[in-house]
mmCIF file of C-alpha atoms and ligand atoms in Angstrom:
data_model
loop_
_atom_site.group_PDB
_atom_site.id
_atom_site.type_symbol
_atom_site.label_atom_id
_atom_site.label_comp_id
_atom_site.label_asym_id
_atom_site.label_seq_id
_atom_site.Cartn_x
_atom_site.Cartn_y
_atom_site.Cartn_z
ATOM 1 C CA MET V 649 98.604 68.141 -112.020
ATOM 2 C CA THR V 650 98.211 66.792 -115.281
ATOM 3 C CA LEU V 651 94.955 66.250 -117.091
ATOM 4 C CA ASP V 652 94.708 62.265 -116.373
ATOM 5 C CA GLU V 653 95.217 62.509 -112.466
ATOM 6 C CA ILE V 654 92.569 65.102 -112.597
ATOM 7 C CA ASP V 655 90.195 62.768 -114.131
ATOM 8 C CA LYS V 656 91.477 60.124 -111.848
ATOM 9 C CA ILE V 657 90.662 61.652 -108.908
ATOM 10 C CA LYS V 658 87.606 63.186 -110.356
ATOM 11 C CA GLU V 659 86.521 59.421 -111.263
ATOM 12 C CA GLU V 660 87.462 58.252 -107.666
ATOM 13 C CA GLY V 661 85.149 61.045 -106.094
ATOM 14 C CA LEU V 662 81.899 59.669 -108.009
ATOM 15 C CA ARG V 663 82.853 56.249 -106.845
ATOM 16 C CA GLU V 664 83.153 57.714 -103.310
ATOM 17 C CA CYS V 665 80.350 59.801 -103.694
ATOM 18 C CA ASP V 666 78.156 56.840 -105.132
ATOM 19 C CA ALA V 667 79.307 54.709 -101.936
ATOM 20 C CA VAL V 668 78.184 56.452 -98.797
ATOM 21 C CA LYS V 669 75.188 55.841 -97.224
ATOM 22 C CA THR V 670 74.798 58.647 -94.654
ATOM 23 C CA LEU V 671 75.179 62.356 -94.661
ATOM 24 C CA PRO V 672 77.402 62.908 -92.405
ATOM 25 C CA GLU V 673 79.651 60.328 -94.822
ATOM 26 C CA LEU V 674 78.930 62.182 -97.437
ATOM 27 C CA GLU V 675 79.704 65.457 -96.082
ATOM 28 C CA ALA V 676 83.216 63.659 -95.647
ATOM 29 C CA VAL V 677 83.522 63.283 -99.267
ATOM 30 C CA ARG V 678 82.294 67.201 -100.290
ATOM 31 C CA ILE V 679 85.399 68.057 -97.808
ATOM 32 C CA LYS V 680 87.634 65.596 -98.955
ATOM 33 C CA TYR V 681 87.177 66.385 -102.858
ATOM 34 C CA ILE V 682 85.761 70.651 -103.097
ATOM 35 C CA GLY V 683 86.041 71.986 -99.182
ATOM 36 C CA ARG V 684 88.284 74.497 -98.716
ATOM 37 C CA ASN V 685 91.709 72.035 -98.425
ATOM 38 C CA GLY V 686 90.328 69.494 -100.910
ATOM 39 C CA PHE V 687 91.118 68.391 -104.198
ATOM 40 C CA LEU V 688 89.481 71.486 -106.259
ATOM 41 C CA PRO V 689 91.338 73.983 -104.924
ATOM 42 C CA GLN V 690 95.041 72.492 -105.356
ATOM 43 C CA ILE V 691 93.586 71.683 -109.196
ATOM 44 C CA MET V 692 93.351 75.356 -109.042
ATOM 45 C CA LYS V 693 96.130 76.122 -108.290
ATOM 46 C CA GLY V 694 98.115 74.025 -110.316
ATOM 47 C CA LEU V 695 96.380 76.161 -113.486
ATOM 48 C CA LYS V 696 99.210 78.658 -112.791
ATOM 49 C CA ASP V 697 101.299 76.262 -113.482
ATOM 50 C CA VAL V 698 100.445 74.907 -116.841
ATOM 51 C CA SER V 699 102.120 76.253 -120.478
ATOM 52 C CA PRO V 700 99.757 78.764 -121.984
ATOM 53 C CA ASP V 701 98.361 76.213 -124.562
ATOM 54 C CA GLU V 702 97.596 73.799 -122.546
ATOM 55 C CA ARG V 703 95.291 76.350 -120.113
ATOM 56 C CA SER V 704 92.488 76.517 -121.701
ATOM 57 C CA GLU V 705 91.785 72.187 -121.567
ATOM 58 C CA TYR V 706 93.109 72.281 -118.188
ATOM 59 C CA GLY V 707 90.076 75.000 -117.142
ATOM 60 C CA ARG V 708 87.738 72.833 -118.767
ATOM 61 C CA ILE V 709 88.624 69.912 -117.536
ATOM 62 C CA ALA V 710 88.692 71.629 -113.745
ATOM 63 C CA ASN V 711 85.745 72.699 -114.483
ATOM 64 C CA GLU V 712 83.977 69.477 -115.208
ATOM 65 C CA PHE V 713 85.418 68.348 -112.120
ATOM 66 C CA LYS V 714 83.782 70.671 -110.091
ATOM 67 C CA ASN V 715 80.772 70.482 -111.740
ATOM 68 C CA ARG V 716 80.409 66.766 -111.777
ATOM 69 C CA VAL V 717 81.490 65.810 -108.348
ATOM 70 C CA GLY V 718 79.653 69.299 -107.325
ATOM 71 C CA SER V 719 75.948 67.868 -108.699
ATOM 72 C CA ALA V 720 76.408 63.778 -108.148
ATOM 73 C CA LEU V 721 77.031 65.617 -103.996
ATOM 74 C CA ASP V 722 73.966 67.516 -104.077
ATOM 75 C CA LEU V 723 72.074 64.302 -105.938
ATOM 76 C CA LYS V 724 72.958 62.099 -103.323
ATOM 77 C CA LYS V 725 71.947 64.113 -100.236
ATOM 78 C CA ALA V 726 68.935 64.743 -101.944
ATOM 79 C CA GLU V 727 68.270 61.118 -102.124
ATOM 80 C CA LEU V 728 69.507 60.609 -98.754
ATOM 81 C CA ALA V 729 67.237 62.775 -97.393
ATOM 82 C CA ALA V 730 63.913 61.160 -99.210
ATOM 83 C CA GLY V 731 64.960 57.888 -98.538
ATOM 84 C CA GLY V 732 65.826 58.293 -95.158
ATOM 85 C CA ALA V 733 62.516 59.734 -94.727
ATOM 86 C CA ALA V 734 61.096 57.375 -97.130
ATOM 87 C CA ASN V 735 62.511 54.367 -94.283
ATOM 88 C CA GLY V 736 60.755 56.133 -91.623
ATOM 89 C CA GLU V 737 63.880 57.650 -90.739
ATOM 90 C CA SER V 738 63.554 61.498 -89.601
ATOM 91 C CA THR V 739 65.352 63.405 -91.117
ATOM 92 C CA PHE V 740 63.769 66.524 -88.916
ATOM 93 C CA ASP V 741 66.381 68.533 -87.145
ATOM 94 C CA TYR V 742 65.604 68.567 -83.915
ATOM 95 C CA SER V 743 68.237 71.176 -82.982
ATOM 96 C CA MET V 744 66.117 73.920 -85.312
ATOM 97 C CA PRO V 745 64.243 76.298 -83.077
ATOM 98 C CA GLY V 746 60.389 76.444 -83.874
ATOM 99 C CA ILE V 747 57.794 78.640 -85.127
ATOM 100 C CA TRP V 748 55.719 80.311 -82.147
ATOM 101 C CA ARG V 749 52.222 80.604 -83.598
ATOM 102 C CA GLY V 750 50.802 82.420 -80.335
ATOM 103 C CA LEU V 751 48.284 81.408 -77.817
ATOM 104 C CA GLY V 752 44.776 80.712 -79.019
ATOM 105 C CA ALA V 753 41.525 81.690 -76.756
ATOM 106 C CA LYS V 754 38.353 81.036 -77.241
ATOM 107 C CA HIS V 755 36.041 83.203 -79.613
ATOM 108 C CA PRO V 756 33.658 85.775 -76.903
ATOM 109 C CA ILE V 757 30.669 84.282 -79.045
ATOM 110 C CA SER V 758 31.935 80.510 -77.973
ATOM 111 C CA SER V 759 32.434 81.558 -74.388
ATOM 112 C CA ILE V 760 28.905 82.972 -73.769
ATOM 113 C CA ILE V 761 27.198 79.734 -74.837
ATOM 114 C CA GLU V 762 28.997 77.743 -73.282
ATOM 115 C CA GLU V 763 28.745 79.500 -70.000
ATOM 116 C CA THR V 764 24.680 80.126 -70.860
ATOM 117 C CA ILE V 765 24.149 76.256 -71.156
ATOM 118 C CA ARG V 766 26.765 75.697 -67.792
ATOM 119 C CA ILE V 767 24.104 78.044 -65.744
ATOM 120 C CA PHE V 768 21.210 76.339 -67.419
ATOM 121 C CA GLY V 769 22.499 73.158 -66.597
ATOM 122 C CA ARG V 770 22.052 73.413 -62.991
ATOM 123 C CA LEU V 771 18.732 74.064 -63.346
ATOM 124 C CA GLY V 772 18.120 71.166 -65.294
ATOM 125 C CA PHE V 773 17.731 72.339 -68.767
ATOM 126 C CA THR V 774 19.563 70.191 -71.427
ATOM 127 C CA VAL V 775 20.747 71.769 -74.726
ATOM 128 C CA ALA V 776 18.351 70.773 -78.011
ATOM 129 C CA GLU V 777 19.363 71.881 -81.529
ATOM 130 C CA GLY V 778 17.313 72.391 -84.357
ATOM 131 C CA PRO V 779 18.594 73.157 -88.206
ATOM 132 C CA ASP V 780 19.126 76.051 -89.440
ATOM 133 C CA VAL V 781 17.145 76.154 -92.486
ATOM 134 C CA GLU V 782 13.845 75.915 -92.080
ATOM 135 C CA THR V 783 10.235 75.476 -92.715
ATOM 136 C CA GLY V 784 7.705 78.225 -92.782
ATOM 137 C CA TYR V 785 5.155 76.077 -91.015
ATOM 138 C CA HIS V 786 8.205 75.500 -87.674
ATOM 139 C CA ASN V 787 9.959 79.122 -88.048
ATOM 140 C CA PHE V 788 6.547 81.450 -88.141
ATOM 141 C CA GLU V 789 2.885 79.034 -88.366
ATOM 142 C CA ALA V 790 3.508 76.809 -85.718
ATOM 143 C CA LEU V 791 4.629 79.626 -83.944
ATOM 144 C CA ASN V 792 1.357 81.456 -84.124
ATOM 145 C CA THR V 793 2.653 83.859 -86.997
ATOM 146 C CA PRO V 794 -0.199 84.580 -89.370
ATOM 147 C CA ALA V 795 1.253 84.624 -93.233
ATOM 148 C CA HIS V 796 0.727 88.398 -93.564
ATOM 149 C CA HIS V 797 2.705 89.148 -90.593
ATOM 150 C CA PRO V 798 5.849 91.781 -91.906
ATOM 151 C CA SER V 799 8.772 89.476 -90.392
ATOM 152 C CA LEU V 800 7.616 86.959 -93.290
ATOM 153 C CA ASP V 801 8.488 89.770 -96.012
ATOM 154 C CA ASN V 802 11.456 89.266 -98.185
ATOM 155 C CA THR V 803 12.709 92.330 -96.822
ATOM 156 C CA ASP V 804 12.863 90.370 -93.370
ATOM 157 C CA THR V 805 13.578 86.697 -94.383
ATOM 158 C CA PHE V 806 15.902 84.843 -96.353
ATOM 159 C CA TRP V 807 13.157 82.789 -98.297
ATOM 160 C CA LEU V 808 15.203 79.963 -100.581
ATOM 161 C CA GLU V 809 14.308 78.972 -103.922
ATOM 162 C CA THR V 810 12.624 75.347 -102.297
ATOM 163 C CA GLY V 811 10.236 77.880 -100.077
ATOM 164 C CA GLU V 812 12.535 76.812 -97.236
ATOM 165 C CA LEU V 813 14.338 79.922 -95.459
ATOM 166 C CA LEU V 814 17.171 80.794 -93.097
ATOM 167 C CA ARG V 815 15.440 80.551 -89.695
ATOM 168 C CA THR V 816 14.728 84.120 -88.371
ATOM 169 C CA GLN V 817 14.857 83.178 -84.740
ATOM 170 C CA THR V 818 15.960 79.503 -82.461
ATOM 171 C CA SER V 819 11.697 79.441 -81.747
ATOM 172 C CA PRO V 820 11.450 76.830 -84.369
ATOM 173 C CA VAL V 821 13.348 74.801 -81.639
ATOM 174 C CA GLN V 822 10.320 74.644 -79.670
ATOM 175 C CA ILE V 823 8.585 73.345 -82.110
ATOM 176 C CA ARG V 824 10.590 70.779 -83.313
ATOM 177 C CA VAL V 825 11.145 69.437 -79.774
ATOM 178 C CA MET V 826 7.935 69.278 -78.542
ATOM 179 C CA GLU V 827 6.771 67.464 -81.588
ATOM 180 C CA GLY V 828 8.597 64.938 -80.765
ATOM 181 C CA ARG V 829 7.949 64.645 -77.063
ATOM 182 C CA LYS V 830 5.919 64.761 -73.878
ATOM 183 C CA PRO V 831 5.767 67.017 -70.972
ATOM 184 C CA PRO V 832 7.746 67.939 -69.070
ATOM 185 C CA VAL V 833 10.637 69.784 -71.405
ATOM 186 C CA ARG V 834 13.338 71.855 -70.253
ATOM 187 C CA ILE V 835 15.615 72.844 -73.450
ATOM 188 C CA ILE V 836 17.792 75.846 -74.172
ATOM 189 C CA THR V 837 18.642 75.695 -77.684
ATOM 190 C CA PRO V 838 21.404 77.838 -78.589
ATOM 191 C CA GLY V 839 21.844 78.426 -82.741
ATOM 192 C CA ARG V 840 22.666 80.923 -85.519
ATOM 193 C CA CYS V 841 19.780 83.213 -86.278
ATOM 194 C CA TYR V 842 19.159 85.196 -90.563
ATOM 195 C CA ARG V 843 17.699 88.227 -91.181
ATOM 196 C CA ARG V 844 17.723 90.590 -93.717
ATOM 197 C CA ASP V 845 19.278 93.405 -91.225
ATOM 198 C CA THR V 846 21.809 96.079 -92.712
ATOM 199 C CA THR V 847 25.132 95.957 -90.753
ATOM 200 C CA ASP V 848 25.686 98.137 -88.472
ATOM 201 C CA ALA V 849 26.847 98.765 -84.881
ATOM 202 C CA THR V 850 24.328 96.621 -83.648
ATOM 203 C CA HIS V 851 22.797 94.074 -86.452
ATOM 204 C CA SER V 852 24.387 91.752 -88.071
ATOM 205 C CA ALA V 853 22.122 89.348 -90.852
ATOM 206 C CA ASN V 854 23.959 86.501 -89.046
ATOM 207 C CA PHE V 855 23.376 86.063 -85.283
ATOM 208 C CA HIS V 856 23.045 83.872 -82.227
ATOM 209 C CA GLN V 857 20.318 83.208 -80.273
ATOM 210 C CA VAL V 858 19.576 80.979 -77.079
ATOM 211 C CA GLU V 859 15.967 79.963 -76.470
ATOM 212 C CA GLY V 860 14.835 78.333 -73.582
ATOM 213 C CA LEU V 861 11.726 76.131 -72.868
ATOM 214 C CA TYR V 862 10.040 75.222 -70.101
ATOM 215 C CA VAL V 863 6.920 73.012 -69.843
ATOM 216 C CA ASP V 864 5.300 71.582 -67.269
ATOM 217 C CA ARG V 865 2.037 71.722 -64.748
ATOM 218 C CA ASN V 866 1.792 74.867 -63.175
ATOM 219 C CA VAL V 867 4.964 76.334 -64.496
ATOM 220 C CA SER V 868 4.276 80.259 -64.157
ATOM 221 C CA LEU V 869 5.636 83.782 -65.446
ATOM 222 C CA ALA V 870 7.125 83.919 -61.965
ATOM 223 C CA ASP V 871 9.042 80.487 -62.346
ATOM 224 C CA LEU V 872 10.595 82.461 -65.742
ATOM 225 C CA LYS V 873 11.009 85.604 -64.010
ATOM 226 C CA GLY V 874 13.115 83.598 -61.301
ATOM 227 C CA THR V 875 15.078 81.593 -63.892
ATOM 228 C CA LEU V 876 15.810 84.772 -65.899
ATOM 229 C CA ALA V 877 17.207 86.671 -62.281
ATOM 230 C CA TYR V 878 18.917 83.271 -61.387
ATOM 231 C CA PHE V 879 20.756 83.733 -64.991
ATOM 232 C CA ALA V 880 21.491 87.024 -65.208
ATOM 233 C CA ARG V 881 23.071 87.465 -61.541
ATOM 234 C CA GLU V 882 25.530 84.153 -62.702
ATOM 235 C CA MET V 883 26.312 85.532 -66.256
ATOM 236 C CA MET V 884 26.698 89.301 -65.171
ATOM 237 C CA GLY V 885 27.669 89.163 -61.503
ATOM 238 C CA PRO V 886 25.642 89.557 -58.211
ATOM 239 C CA GLY V 887 23.090 91.830 -57.892
ATOM 240 C CA VAL V 888 21.710 92.142 -60.989
ATOM 241 C CA ASP V 889 18.067 92.094 -61.148
ATOM 242 C CA VAL V 890 15.475 91.023 -64.037
ATOM 243 C CA ARG V 891 12.708 93.627 -64.970
ATOM 244 C CA PHE V 892 9.841 92.376 -67.196
ATOM 245 C CA ARG V 893 8.000 95.040 -69.317
ATOM 246 C CA PRO V 894 4.736 94.514 -71.144
ATOM 247 C CA HIS V 895 5.075 93.344 -75.233
ATOM 248 C CA PHE V 896 3.791 91.223 -77.867
ATOM 249 C CA PHE V 897 4.849 87.928 -79.336
ATOM 250 C CA PRO V 898 2.791 85.770 -81.177
ATOM 251 C CA PHE V 899 3.581 82.641 -79.538
ATOM 252 C CA THR V 900 3.737 84.146 -76.104
ATOM 253 C CA GLU V 901 0.877 85.126 -73.656
ATOM 254 C CA PRO V 902 1.412 87.068 -72.054
ATOM 255 C CA SER V 903 4.466 88.312 -73.781
ATOM 256 C CA VAL V 904 7.675 90.562 -71.898
ATOM 257 C CA GLU V 905 10.826 91.912 -72.611
ATOM 258 C CA ALA V 906 13.173 90.965 -69.698
ATOM 259 C CA ASP V 907 15.879 93.546 -68.570
ATOM 260 C CA PHE V 908 18.699 92.778 -66.443
ATOM 261 C CA THR V 909 20.169 95.435 -63.834
ATOM 262 C CA CYS V 910 22.938 96.846 -66.102
ATOM 263 C CA HIS V 911 26.222 96.194 -64.642
ATOM 264 C CA VAL V 912 27.850 98.558 -65.592
ATOM 265 C CA CYS V 913 26.740 101.422 -63.299
ATOM 266 C CA GLY V 914 24.715 98.707 -60.915
ATOM 267 C CA GLY V 915 21.144 100.686 -62.126
ATOM 268 C CA LYS V 916 22.019 104.210 -61.038
ATOM 269 C CA GLY V 917 22.153 105.478 -65.091
ATOM 270 C CA CYS V 918 25.291 105.435 -67.571
ATOM 271 C CA ARG V 919 26.056 105.879 -70.860
ATOM 272 C CA VAL V 920 26.081 101.696 -71.536
ATOM 273 C CA CYS V 921 22.100 102.118 -70.335
ATOM 274 C CA LYS V 922 21.626 104.673 -71.990
ATOM 275 C CA ASN V 923 20.455 106.114 -68.143
ATOM 276 C CA SER V 924 18.186 103.845 -67.690
ATOM 277 C CA GLY V 925 19.325 101.748 -65.312
ATOM 278 C CA TRP V 926 18.662 98.572 -66.930
ATOM 279 C CA ILE V 927 19.825 96.911 -70.149
ATOM 280 C CA GLU V 928 17.375 94.729 -72.629
ATOM 281 C CA ILE V 929 18.207 91.355 -72.746
ATOM 282 C CA ALA V 930 15.741 88.616 -73.535
ATOM 283 C CA GLY V 931 12.360 88.274 -75.172
ATOM 284 C CA ALA V 932 9.594 85.998 -73.162
ATOM 285 C CA GLY V 933 6.303 84.829 -72.447
ATOM 286 C CA MET V 934 4.101 82.062 -71.232
ATOM 287 C CA VAL V 935 3.752 79.751 -74.431
ATOM 288 C CA ASP V 936 0.526 80.550 -76.052
ATOM 289 C CA PRO V 937 -2.405 77.293 -75.792
ATOM 290 C CA ARG V 938 -1.897 78.209 -79.629
ATOM 291 C CA VAL V 939 1.340 76.860 -80.143
ATOM 292 C CA PHE V 940 0.503 73.918 -77.419
ATOM 293 C CA LYS V 941 -2.776 73.104 -79.837
ATOM 294 C CA LYS V 942 -0.524 73.242 -83.222
ATOM 295 C CA VAL V 943 1.874 70.132 -81.258
ATOM 296 C CA GLY V 944 -0.464 68.073 -79.829
ATOM 297 C CA TYR V 945 0.188 69.484 -76.205
ATOM 298 C CA ASP V 946 -3.182 69.848 -73.740
ATOM 299 C CA SER V 947 -3.192 73.349 -72.630
ATOM 300 C CA GLU V 948 -5.743 72.563 -70.008
ATOM 301 C CA GLU V 949 -3.151 70.586 -68.146
ATOM 302 C CA PHE V 950 -0.001 72.189 -69.191
ATOM 303 C CA THR V 951 1.971 75.762 -68.945
ATOM 304 C CA GLY V 952 5.302 76.646 -69.758
ATOM 305 C CA TYR V 953 7.490 79.200 -70.474
ATOM 306 C CA ALA V 954 9.934 80.373 -73.442
ATOM 307 C CA PHE V 955 12.118 83.057 -73.572
ATOM 308 C CA GLY V 956 15.081 84.126 -76.411
ATOM 309 C CA MET V 957 18.174 85.993 -75.818
ATOM 310 C CA GLY V 958 20.802 87.227 -78.242
ATOM 311 C CA ILE V 959 23.569 86.209 -77.608
ATOM 312 C CA GLU V 960 25.716 88.960 -79.187
ATOM 313 C CA ARG V 961 24.105 91.092 -77.024
ATOM 314 C CA ILE V 962 25.156 89.741 -73.946
ATOM 315 C CA ALA V 963 28.854 89.385 -75.008
ATOM 316 C CA MET V 964 28.566 92.867 -75.966
ATOM 317 C CA ILE V 965 27.231 94.641 -72.324
ATOM 318 C CA LYS V 966 29.830 91.435 -70.816
ATOM 319 C CA TYR V 967 33.093 92.467 -71.993
ATOM 320 C CA GLY V 968 32.235 96.062 -72.978
ATOM 321 C CA ILE V 969 32.295 95.236 -76.550
ATOM 322 C CA ASN V 970 30.788 98.688 -78.620
ATOM 323 C CA ASP V 971 30.680 97.286 -82.489
ATOM 324 C CA ILE V 972 29.001 93.807 -82.830
ATOM 325 C CA ARG V 973 30.955 93.636 -86.055
ATOM 326 C CA PHE V 974 34.510 92.685 -83.930
ATOM 327 C CA LEU V 975 32.656 89.578 -83.267
ATOM 328 C CA TYR V 976 32.978 88.140 -87.118
ATOM 329 C CA GLU V 977 36.026 89.786 -88.390
ATOM 330 C CA ASN V 978 38.330 87.710 -86.609
ATOM 331 C CA ASP V 979 41.042 90.412 -85.977
ATOM 332 C CA ALA V 980 43.775 88.659 -83.818
ATOM 333 C CA ARG V 981 44.378 91.688 -81.800
ATOM 334 C CA PHE V 982 40.442 91.512 -80.989
ATOM 335 C CA LEU V 983 40.433 88.249 -80.116
ATOM 336 C CA GLN V 984 43.952 88.232 -78.385
ATOM 337 C CA GLN V 985 42.160 89.961 -75.818
ATOM 338 C CA PHE V 986 40.064 87.091 -74.544
ATOM 339 C CA VAL V 987 43.020 85.076 -74.086
HETATM 340 N N1 LIG Z 2315 12.022 84.585 -81.006
HETATM 341 C C1 LIG Z 2315 11.722 85.963 -80.711
HETATM 342 C C2 LIG Z 2315 12.800 87.066 -80.999
HETATM 343 O O1 LIG Z 2315 13.534 86.360 -81.660
HETATM 344 C C3 LIG Z 2315 12.105 85.525 -78.818
HETATM 345 C C4 LIG Z 2315 11.521 85.159 -77.976
HETATM 346 C C5 LIG Z 2315 11.826 84.034 -77.795
HETATM 347 C C6 LIG Z 2315 9.869 85.777 -77.420
HETATM 348 C C7 LIG Z 2315 10.790 82.874 -77.044
HETATM 349 C C8 LIG Z 2315 9.666 84.870 -76.618
HETATM 350 C C9 LIG Z 2315 9.799 83.274 -76.626
HETATM 351 O O2 LIG Z 2315 12.645 87.753 -80.597
#
C-alpha cells in the first residue's frame, strides 16, 4: 500500500466516522478501519514490503492513521452517548446485572414507637409533639420542679446560650398540650430527650421517651394501672402484669414507679430481671394539682394521670439487647437482625 493510499483510506475513515448516527453504525466503522480484519492490520503488514529508506515515513503515516481514526471513533462514541441522553433516549444498558443493596429494616426504636402509638391508639390516645429545645418554664417550673432541684444543674441538663435547654424528659409536652386545650385530654408523646449522662451500657445522653397524659373527670390511679397493664400485655406478651412502687416526682402526687413482670422468666427470677421477677419500665402518677393550676385547669373538677417510659429500655428488654449503644451505632450486623 502506498502512502497516498493510506492517506486516502484515513480521510475516508474520518468522513465515515463523522457521518454515522448510531452506536451500532459506529461499531461497524470501527471494525472496518481498525478491527482485527480491517485496514489497520493490513497497513501494518505492508510495512515489511517497504524499502528501508521509506520505512520510517511509512511507520509515521501508519501511526497517524491509527491515532487519528482511533480518536475520531472515541470522540464520536462519547458524542452519540451524550446526545442520546440529551435527546431523552436512554443509553442505559438493560442487560447489565443490577447492584444488590441489601434489604433495609425498621430500626428497633422506630418499631417500639410505632407499636406504642398503635396500642394506645386503640384506647383513644392521640399523638402530640413538642420541641426538643424547651424553655426552663415548660421543662421544670410548670412541672412543679423548683429552681434548686438538682436536675436543673449544668451537670444534668444541657443548657443553651439562649437560656433555653434540651428537654430532659417528654413531660413538658404535657404542659404545652394542656395550655392549648381544655379537658378531656388523652395523648401520648414520643420523642427525644437529652441529659448530661456519660454513655455506658445502659445510659445515653440522647434517648427517647414516650409520655402519656389522661385528664378528665374521675380519672384514678386504678385507671392508670389498668392502662399500663393493657400496654404491658400488648407490648411484651400475655401474662405480663404491672406493679406499682411508691416513688417521687415533683409533678405527680402520688407518684409511682411501674414494673412489668419479667417476660423472660415469667416472674420466677432470672439474669434479665436480676432475680426480682420484675422490670422497671415507667415513672407515673396522678397529675399534681399545682401543675393543673399552672395550666389553668380546675383540680376540683378534673383529675388525671401521667406516665413516662424509656423507649430504649423497652426495646432492650423486648429484643434482649444488652448494650444501649447498639441502638445508635447503626452497625448493619446488628440492624440486620430486625429485618
Ligand atoms: N418525666 C419522668 C422522668 O423522666 C417520668 C414521668 C412522667 C413521671 C410522667 C411521672 C409522670 O423520669
